[in-house]
Short mmCIF file of C-alpha atoms in Angstrom, two decimals:
data_model
loop_
_atom_site.label_atom_id
_atom_site.label_comp_id
_atom_site.label_asym_id
_atom_site.label_seq_id
_atom_site.Cartn_x
_atom_site.Cartn_y
_atom_site.Cartn_z
CA MET F 170 -57.54 10.94 56.23
CA MET F 171 -56.36 14.45 57.15
CA ARG F 172 -58.30 15.90 54.22
CA SER F 173 -61.31 13.60 54.00
CA HIS F 174 -61.89 12.56 57.62
CA PRO F 175 -60.09 14.97 59.98
CA GLU F 176 -62.63 14.51 62.75
CA GLY F 177 -61.19 12.73 65.76
CA ILE F 178 -57.56 13.01 64.63
CA ARG F 179 -55.56 14.48 67.51
CA SER F 180 -52.14 14.52 65.83
CA VAL F 181 -50.29 12.97 62.91
CA ILE F 182 -46.76 11.68 62.28
CA LEU F 183 -45.67 11.56 58.64
CA ASP F 184 -42.45 9.57 58.50
CA SER F 185 -41.01 9.46 54.96
CA VAL F 186 -44.03 10.79 53.12
CA VAL F 187 -45.19 10.96 49.49
CA PRO F 188 -47.14 14.24 49.11
CA PRO F 189 -50.10 13.69 46.78
CA GLN F 190 -49.13 16.62 44.54
CA VAL F 191 -45.83 15.05 43.38
CA ASP F 192 -45.38 12.78 40.35
CA GLN F 193 -44.06 9.69 42.10
CA ILE F 194 -43.50 7.71 38.90
CA SER F 195 -41.67 10.42 36.96
CA GLU F 196 -39.58 11.64 39.88
CA ALA F 197 -38.53 8.20 41.14
CA ILE F 198 -35.24 8.14 39.25
CA THR F 199 -34.49 11.73 40.30
CA ASN F 200 -34.95 10.75 43.93
CA VAL F 201 -32.69 7.71 43.63
CA ASP F 202 -29.97 9.74 41.91
CA ALA F 203 -30.13 12.45 44.59
CA ALA F 204 -29.87 9.93 47.43
CA LEU F 205 -27.05 7.99 45.76
CA GLN F 206 -25.07 11.13 44.96
CA ASP F 207 -25.59 12.42 48.50
CA PHE F 208 -24.34 9.10 49.86
CA LEU F 209 -21.26 9.10 47.61
CA GLU F 210 -20.54 12.71 48.58
CA THR F 211 -20.84 11.79 52.27
CA CYS F 212 -18.11 9.18 51.78
CA LEU F 213 -16.02 11.64 49.76
CA GLN F 214 -16.18 14.22 52.56
CA ASP F 215 -15.31 11.63 55.24
CA PRO F 216 -11.49 11.31 55.33
CA SER F 217 -11.60 7.74 56.64
CA CYS F 218 -14.10 6.61 53.99
CA GLN F 219 -12.27 8.44 51.22
CA GLN F 220 -8.96 6.87 52.23
CA ALA F 221 -10.38 3.35 52.55
CA TYR F 222 -12.57 3.52 49.43
CA PRO F 223 -11.13 6.04 46.94
CA GLU F 224 -13.00 6.79 43.71
CA LEU F 225 -16.04 4.90 44.99
CA GLU F 226 -18.45 6.26 42.37
CA ILE F 227 -16.13 5.36 39.48
CA LEU F 228 -15.63 1.84 40.82
CA LEU F 229 -19.37 1.38 41.43
CA PHE F 230 -20.40 2.10 37.86
CA GLU F 231 -17.41 0.25 36.38
CA LEU F 232 -18.59 -2.74 38.40
CA VAL F 233 -22.18 -2.32 37.17
CA ALA F 234 -20.94 -2.31 33.57
CA ALA F 235 -18.66 -5.31 34.14
CA LEU F 236 -21.42 -7.38 35.74
CA ASN F 237 -23.87 -6.46 32.99
CA ALA F 238 -21.32 -7.70 30.46
CA ASN F 239 -20.46 -10.83 32.44
CA PRO F 240 -23.05 -11.80 35.08
CA VAL F 241 -22.01 -14.19 37.84
CA GLN F 242 -23.83 -16.68 40.03
CA VAL F 243 -24.01 -16.05 43.77
CA PRO F 244 -25.63 -18.11 46.54
CA VAL F 245 -28.91 -16.71 47.86
CA ALA F 246 -31.02 -18.17 50.66
CA ASN F 247 -34.58 -17.71 51.88
CA LEU F 248 -33.91 -17.16 55.57
CA LEU F 249 -37.46 -18.20 56.47
CA THR F 250 -37.45 -21.57 54.72
CA GLY F 251 -33.72 -22.26 54.60
CA LYS F 252 -33.95 -23.02 50.89
CA GLN F 253 -30.84 -22.02 48.94
CA TYR F 254 -30.47 -20.95 45.32
CA ASN F 255 -27.77 -20.00 42.84
CA ALA F 256 -28.91 -16.63 41.51
CA PHE F 257 -27.54 -14.61 38.61
CA LEU F 258 -26.06 -11.25 39.52
CA ASP F 259 -25.78 -8.70 36.73
CA GLY F 260 -24.90 -5.04 37.03
CA ASN F 261 -28.46 -3.73 37.19
CA THR F 262 -29.28 -6.21 39.95
CA PHE F 263 -26.16 -5.22 41.88
CA LEU F 264 -27.05 -1.54 41.51
CA GLY F 265 -30.50 -2.43 42.83
CA VAL F 266 -28.90 -3.98 45.93
CA VAL F 267 -26.94 -0.77 46.50
CA ILE F 268 -30.05 1.38 46.07
CA LYS F 269 -32.15 -0.81 48.37
CA SER F 270 -29.35 -0.64 50.95
CA LEU F 271 -29.84 3.14 51.16
CA TYR F 272 -33.14 2.48 52.93
CA SER F 273 -31.54 0.80 55.94
CA ALA F 274 -29.59 2.58 58.66
CA GLU F 275 -27.97 -0.74 59.55
CA ILE F 276 -26.76 -1.51 56.02
CA LEU F 277 -25.79 2.00 54.85
CA PRO F 278 -22.37 1.95 56.61
CA MET F 279 -21.25 -1.20 54.77
CA ILE F 280 -22.12 -0.14 51.19
CA PRO F 281 -18.60 1.10 50.27
CA MET F 282 -17.02 -2.08 51.64
CA MET F 283 -19.56 -4.20 49.75
CA VAL F 284 -18.74 -2.40 46.49
CA TYR F 285 -15.00 -2.88 46.95
CA GLU F 286 -15.30 -6.51 48.03
CA THR F 287 -17.60 -7.32 45.11
CA ALA F 288 -15.16 -5.70 42.69
CA GLN F 289 -12.46 -7.98 44.16
CA GLY F 290 -14.60 -11.08 43.60
CA ASN F 291 -15.85 -11.43 47.17
CA PHE F 292 -19.64 -11.72 46.89
CA SER F 293 -20.40 -12.58 50.53
CA LYS F 294 -22.01 -9.26 51.46
CA VAL F 295 -24.06 -8.89 48.28
CA SER F 296 -25.15 -12.51 48.69
CA SER F 297 -26.30 -11.82 52.26
CA LEU F 298 -28.18 -8.69 51.23
CA ARG F 299 -29.90 -10.45 48.33
CA SER F 300 -30.92 -13.15 50.80
CA ASN F 301 -32.48 -10.46 53.00
CA ILE F 302 -34.30 -8.98 50.00
CA LEU F 303 -35.63 -12.41 49.01
CA THR F 304 -36.75 -13.14 52.56
CA ASN F 305 -38.47 -9.77 52.99
CA ALA F 306 -40.47 -10.34 49.82
CA ALA F 307 -42.75 -12.60 51.87
CA PHE F 308 -43.89 -9.54 53.83
CA LEU F 309 -44.64 -7.35 50.79
CA SER F 310 -47.78 -7.30 48.66
CA SER F 311 -47.04 -6.52 45.03
CA GLY F 312 -50.76 -6.55 44.29
CA MET F 313 -51.49 -3.85 46.83
CA TYR F 314 -48.48 -1.80 45.69
CA TYR F 315 -49.51 -1.81 42.04
CA THR F 316 -53.16 -1.21 42.90
CA VAL F 317 -52.22 1.99 44.74
CA LEU F 318 -49.68 2.99 42.08
CA CYS F 319 -52.13 2.45 39.23
CA HIS F 320 -55.10 4.02 41.04
CA GLU F 321 -53.49 7.05 42.67
CA GLU F 322 -50.27 7.80 40.75
CA ALA F 323 -50.39 6.64 37.12
CA PRO F 324 -53.53 8.67 36.21
CA PHE F 325 -51.68 11.87 37.14
CA SER F 326 -48.38 10.99 35.48
CA ASN F 327 -47.28 10.90 31.85
CA ALA F 328 -45.33 8.21 30.00
CA ASP F 329 -43.44 10.72 27.85
CA GLU F 330 -42.28 12.66 30.92
CA VAL F 331 -41.17 9.44 32.60
CA ALA F 332 -39.18 8.42 29.51
CA ALA F 333 -37.60 11.88 29.26
CA ASN F 334 -36.61 11.78 32.92
CA LEU F 335 -35.07 8.31 32.57
CA ALA F 336 -32.99 9.59 29.66
CA GLN F 337 -31.38 12.18 31.95
CA TYR F 338 -29.86 9.45 34.13
CA PRO F 339 -28.23 6.89 31.82
CA LYS F 340 -26.26 5.25 34.64
CA LEU F 341 -29.48 4.41 36.48
CA ALA F 342 -31.79 3.80 33.53
CA GLY F 343 -30.88 0.11 33.21
CA PHE F 344 -31.96 -0.58 36.78
CA PHE F 345 -35.28 1.22 36.30
CA GLU F 346 -35.96 -0.38 32.93
CA SER F 347 -35.53 -3.82 34.52
CA SER F 348 -38.30 -2.98 37.01
CA LEU F 349 -42.03 -2.97 36.36
CA ALA F 350 -42.61 0.23 38.32
CA ASN F 351 -41.50 3.79 37.61
CA ARG F 352 -40.85 3.41 33.88
CA PRO F 353 -42.90 3.99 30.69
CA GLY F 354 -44.12 0.38 30.71
CA THR F 355 -45.87 1.05 34.01
CA PHE F 356 -48.74 2.72 32.17
CA ALA F 357 -49.40 -0.23 29.86
CA PHE F 358 -49.40 -2.50 32.89
CA CYS F 359 -51.84 -0.25 34.74
CA GLU F 360 -54.26 -0.35 31.81
CA GLN F 361 -54.40 -4.12 32.19
CA TRP F 362 -54.46 -4.01 35.99
CA ALA F 363 -57.68 -1.97 35.86
CA ALA F 364 -57.46 -0.48 39.34
CA GLY F 365 -59.56 2.53 38.39
CA GLN F 366 -58.67 6.17 38.82
CA ALA F 367 -58.63 8.30 41.95
CA ALA F 368 -60.48 11.60 42.05
CA ALA F 369 -58.48 14.63 40.91
CA VAL F 370 -58.32 15.95 44.47
CA GLN F 371 -56.01 13.04 45.32
CA SER F 372 -53.27 14.72 43.29
CA GLN F 373 -53.52 17.99 45.22
CA ALA F 374 -51.68 19.10 48.34
CA VAL F 375 -53.27 18.35 51.70
CA GLU F 376 -53.99 21.45 53.78
CA SER F 377 -54.64 20.94 57.47
CA SER F 378 -54.28 22.53 60.89
CA ILE F 379 -53.89 19.18 62.67
CA PRO F 380 -50.60 19.13 64.65
CA THR F 381 -48.23 17.11 62.47
CA LEU F 382 -44.69 15.84 62.87
CA VAL F 383 -42.92 15.39 59.53
CA LEU F 384 -39.72 13.31 59.49
CA ALA F 385 -37.24 12.66 56.69
CA GLY F 386 -33.97 10.77 56.29
CA GLN F 387 -31.17 12.49 54.41
CA LEU F 388 -30.41 9.45 52.23
CA ASP F 389 -33.93 8.17 51.56
CA PRO F 390 -34.03 7.07 47.89
CA SER F 391 -37.82 6.85 47.58
CA THR F 392 -39.32 9.60 49.77
CA PRO F 393 -36.64 12.31 49.84
CA PRO F 394 -36.41 15.20 52.30
CA ALA F 395 -37.63 17.59 49.58
CA TRP F 396 -40.95 15.76 49.51
CA SER F 397 -41.30 15.88 53.29
CA ARG F 398 -40.61 19.62 53.27
CA LEU F 399 -43.21 20.03 50.54
CA ALA F 400 -45.78 18.14 52.60
CA ALA F 401 -45.02 20.25 55.67
CA ASP F 402 -45.45 23.51 53.73
CA SER F 403 -49.23 23.10 53.51
CA LEU F 404 -49.67 21.85 57.09
CA GLU F 405 -49.86 24.98 59.20
CA ASN F 406 -49.15 23.29 62.54
CA SER F 407 -46.32 21.05 61.39
CA TYR F 408 -42.82 20.43 62.72
CA TYR F 409 -40.26 19.23 60.17
CA PHE F 410 -37.04 17.38 61.01
CA GLU F 411 -34.43 15.91 58.70
CA PHE F 412 -31.93 13.39 60.03
CA PRO F 413 -28.42 13.02 58.62
CA GLY F 414 -26.84 9.71 57.73
CA ILE F 415 -29.98 7.56 57.54
CA GLY F 416 -32.53 6.64 54.89
CA HIS F 417 -36.16 5.58 55.02
CA THR F 418 -38.45 5.80 58.11
CA PRO F 419 -36.10 7.54 60.58
CA SER F 420 -38.37 6.93 63.59
CA LEU F 421 -37.88 3.18 63.12
CA SER F 422 -34.17 3.45 62.37
CA HIS F 423 -32.53 5.45 65.15
CA PRO F 424 -33.19 6.31 68.83
CA CYS F 425 -33.04 10.06 68.19
CA PRO F 426 -35.97 10.40 65.76
CA ASN F 427 -37.80 7.77 67.77
CA SER F 428 -37.49 9.91 70.91
CA ILE F 429 -38.63 13.00 68.98
CA ALA F 430 -41.72 11.13 67.80
CA ALA F 431 -42.46 10.04 71.37
CA ALA F 432 -42.09 13.61 72.66
CA PHE F 433 -44.44 14.89 69.97
CA LEU F 434 -47.07 12.30 70.84
CA ALA F 435 -46.82 13.31 74.49
CA ASP F 436 -47.59 16.95 73.60
CA PRO F 437 -48.35 17.73 69.93
CA THR F 438 -48.86 21.42 70.71
CA GLN F 439 -45.16 22.02 71.43
CA PRO F 440 -42.14 21.55 69.17
CA PRO F 441 -40.26 18.47 70.41
CA GLU F 442 -36.68 18.71 71.64
CA ALA F 443 -34.50 17.64 68.71
CA SER F 444 -30.92 18.51 69.67
CA CYS F 445 -29.98 14.81 69.52
CA SER F 446 -30.03 15.03 65.73
CA MET F 447 -26.95 17.27 65.82
CA ALA F 448 -24.83 14.29 66.88
CA MET F 449 -26.10 11.96 64.16
CA GLN F 450 -23.73 11.04 61.36
CA LEU F 451 -23.00 8.13 59.07
CA SER F 452 -20.08 6.06 60.41
CA PHE F 453 -18.76 3.91 57.59
CA LEU F 454 -17.62 0.33 58.07
CA LEU F 455 -13.85 0.41 57.55
CA PRO F 456 -11.28 -2.34 57.03
CA GLN F 457 -9.88 -3.55 60.32
CA ASP F 458 -6.15 -3.07 60.99
CA LEU F 459 -5.28 -6.36 62.70
CA ASP F 460 -1.62 -5.39 63.13
CA ASN F 461 -2.25 -2.49 65.49
CA LEU F 462 -4.85 -3.69 67.97
CA SER F 463 -5.38 -2.51 71.52
CA PHE F 464 -7.22 -4.66 74.04
CA VAL F 465 -9.69 -4.04 76.84
CA PRO F 466 -10.81 -6.31 79.70
CA ALA F 467 -13.64 -8.71 78.89
CA GLU F 468 -15.71 -10.84 81.25
CA VAL F 469 -18.30 -13.59 81.08
CA PRO F 470 -19.69 -13.49 84.65
CA GLU F 471 -21.98 -16.47 84.09
CA HIS F 472 -18.93 -18.71 83.73
CA HIS F 473 -16.46 -16.67 85.84
CA ILE F 474 -14.32 -16.01 82.77
CA GLN F 475 -11.88 -13.12 82.55
CA THR F 476 -9.85 -12.29 79.44
CA ILE F 477 -9.38 -9.45 76.96
CA ALA F 478 -10.99 -8.42 73.66
CA PRO F 479 -9.86 -6.05 70.89
CA GLN F 480 -10.83 -2.47 71.62
CA GLY F 481 -13.52 -1.19 69.30
CA TRP F 482 -14.87 -4.61 68.40
CA ILE F 483 -18.62 -5.06 68.71
CA ALA F 484 -19.69 -6.94 71.86
CA VAL F 485 -22.73 -8.83 70.58
CA LYS F 486 -22.80 -10.74 73.87
CA PRO F 487 -20.36 -10.79 76.80
CA GLU F 488 -18.71 -13.85 75.24
CA TYR F 489 -19.10 -12.93 71.55
CA TYR F 490 -17.21 -10.18 69.69
CA VAL F 491 -17.24 -9.18 66.02
CA SER F 492 -14.66 -7.00 64.29
CA PRO F 493 -15.96 -3.63 63.05
CA ASP F 494 -15.69 -4.78 59.44
CA GLN F 495 -17.64 -7.93 60.39
CA LYS F 496 -14.93 -10.18 58.95
CA VAL F 497 -13.77 -11.79 62.19
CA GLU F 498 -15.73 -13.43 65.01
CA LEU F 499 -14.29 -14.14 68.45
CA VAL F 500 -15.95 -16.28 71.14
CA PHE F 501 -14.75 -17.30 74.60
CA SER F 502 -17.12 -19.25 76.80
CA LYS F 503 -17.99 -22.56 78.46
CA ASN F 504 -19.82 -25.33 76.60
CA GLU F 505 -22.11 -27.43 78.79
CA THR F 506 -24.31 -28.97 76.10
CA GLU F 507 -21.92 -30.81 73.74
CA THR F 508 -19.05 -33.21 74.11
CA GLN F 509 -15.66 -31.78 73.36
CA GLN F 510 -15.24 -34.22 70.47
CA ASP F 511 -18.57 -33.28 68.87
CA PHE F 512 -17.72 -29.60 69.21
CA LEU F 513 -14.35 -30.08 67.51
CA MET F 514 -15.96 -32.06 64.69
CA SER F 515 -18.68 -29.46 64.13
CA TRP F 516 -16.01 -26.83 63.54
CA GLY F 517 -13.93 -28.99 61.21
CA ALA F 518 -10.96 -29.21 63.58
CA GLY F 519 -7.73 -30.59 62.14
CA GLU F 520 -4.77 -32.16 63.92
CA MET F 521 -3.90 -30.61 67.28
CA LEU F 522 -1.29 -27.87 66.90
CA GLU F 523 -0.09 -27.81 70.48
CA ALA F 524 -1.01 -28.28 74.12
CA ALA F 525 -0.38 -25.59 76.71
CA THR F 526 -1.08 -24.79 80.34
CA ILE F 527 -2.16 -21.18 80.82
CA ASN F 528 -3.27 -19.65 84.12
CA GLY F 529 -3.86 -23.11 85.60
CA LEU F 530 -5.96 -24.38 82.68
CA SER F 531 -4.84 -27.14 80.29
CA TRP F 532 -5.53 -26.23 76.68
CA GLU F 533 -5.49 -28.06 73.36
CA ILE F 534 -5.26 -25.84 70.27
CA TYR F 535 -6.62 -26.86 66.87
CA PRO F 536 -6.92 -25.28 63.43
CA ILE F 537 -10.47 -25.26 62.10
CA ARG F 538 -12.03 -24.88 58.65
CA GLN F 539 -15.54 -24.24 57.39
CA PRO F 540 -15.10 -24.48 53.60
CA ASP F 541 -18.83 -24.01 52.89
CA PHE F 542 -18.55 -20.53 54.39
CA ASN F 543 -15.01 -19.81 53.15
CA VAL F 544 -13.77 -19.22 56.70
CA ALA F 545 -11.17 -20.80 58.93
CA GLY F 546 -9.65 -20.12 62.32
CA TYR F 547 -8.47 -21.61 65.56
CA LEU F 548 -10.13 -23.33 68.50
CA ALA F 549 -8.71 -23.92 71.97
CA VAL F 550 -10.51 -26.25 74.39
CA SER F 551 -9.92 -26.90 78.09
CA PRO F 552 -11.78 -29.81 79.78
CA ASN F 553 -13.78 -29.09 82.94
CA GLY F 554 -15.50 -32.27 84.07
CA GLU F 555 -18.35 -32.98 81.66
CA SER F 556 -18.08 -29.48 80.18
CA PHE F 557 -15.21 -27.50 78.69
CA TYR F 558 -14.00 -23.96 78.21
CA PHE F 559 -13.12 -22.74 74.75
CA VAL F 560 -11.70 -19.84 72.77
CA LEU F 561 -12.74 -19.64 69.12
CA ILE F 562 -11.79 -17.28 66.31
CA VAL F 563 -12.98 -17.46 62.70
CA GLY F 564 -12.35 -15.24 59.71
CA ALA F 565 -11.32 -15.24 56.07
CA GLN F 566 -8.78 -17.91 55.19
CA ASP F 567 -6.15 -15.38 54.11
CA LEU F 568 -6.14 -13.85 57.62
CA GLN F 569 -5.19 -16.97 59.55
CA GLU F 570 -1.59 -16.21 60.53
CA THR F 571 -2.48 -12.66 61.55
CA LEU F 572 -5.52 -13.79 63.56
CA TYR F 573 -3.51 -16.43 65.39
CA GLN F 574 -0.69 -14.11 66.38
CA ASN F 575 -2.51 -10.83 66.94
CA VAL F 576 -5.90 -11.85 68.37
CA PHE F 577 -6.29 -15.51 69.27
CA THR F 578 -3.01 -15.87 71.21
CA PRO F 579 -3.40 -12.70 73.35
CA VAL F 580 -7.00 -13.61 74.23
CA LEU F 581 -6.02 -17.17 75.16
CA GLN F 582 -3.02 -16.00 77.21
CA ALA F 583 -5.32 -13.67 79.19
CA PHE F 584 -8.02 -16.31 79.77
CA SER F 585 -8.49 -17.08 83.46
CA LEU F 586 -11.21 -17.99 85.94
CA SER F 587 -12.26 -15.83 88.86
CA THR F 588 -14.17 -17.61 91.59
CA ALA F 589 -14.93 -14.21 93.15
CA MET F 590 -16.84 -13.06 90.07
CA ALA F 591 -20.60 -12.94 90.63
CA PRO F 592 -22.59 -14.60 87.82
#
């Protein structure tokens, strides 16, 4: 559009761009390797990540080799339909999950933990991510993708160069060879797809004076910062920004690049204020130390509840907290929609452990189990007419004693009602 139909275009934002002069097919594996190595180096230079996940790169590729030799089955679900499957997971597929995770600012922090947990036989995170990939497939058009690839990219690429480039990255070659795109077989496919060939000008750099904002994420595995800089070089009125610690489409991934895009749209003639990017960094998901917790006050004004919650845990809602490593969930609230008995049954409550009176409330405490999800925990209920108050904690089965002593009991002991609290 900037080259062929510039009339009427006031300004342009290029967020994670493929410049037409690059060889997208040949350079794909180079881009993935650069992003993956940059990610691994980011962990290596972060003392907390390095301590929690030492020798991450070695473990990653040992795991890829082990899964290629002995694939496993993991549960995968289509989150739109609810249909569940048992899917094979080999090393190339696992590496693909890691690479696809580089796209997402939300998933990037958990990659090291996912690698370590998978190596230990815990496939819960990789199963969840494969479920997301399966679900998102409904919103992608393979036909459109291959039409563009075969029409605009393949005619200006070369199968021998692609093969030579793949040979330079033996650790990644298996993943690429298992894909239809970005490998020598792409060209044979494109001959059959018959999408035609773009004009030669479509492989040349775009030159324009239209005010343009060019954005790139440091860890983008498909449209790397080098490509965005290349695109900006031939756009005389461009502003280029690279954002650390995130991958694809920064403006959709973080408030800082989003605010920069908004400022540019407000006035494309001036460079937008971008100092917020200086504070951006990748904060890795780390194992939670449940033996050294501090607590902060927590309230649920709607139900006049006062208690405490572990400091640093994520407050999804006033009554719902998740540990930073996402392994433990804590809820304290009032249930006005179910009977107490139905609620206990739904959580797989066992025999009552004890009864206690705490801050004027009578509590019954039960162990709970959810074997389908490999979690267990504890549930305390306190009747209140036709409703009841409850405190619930769930986590991995091997954490039960620690959760009961270090989290569940302190939260329950602090649970009280404040009639002065405004809902």
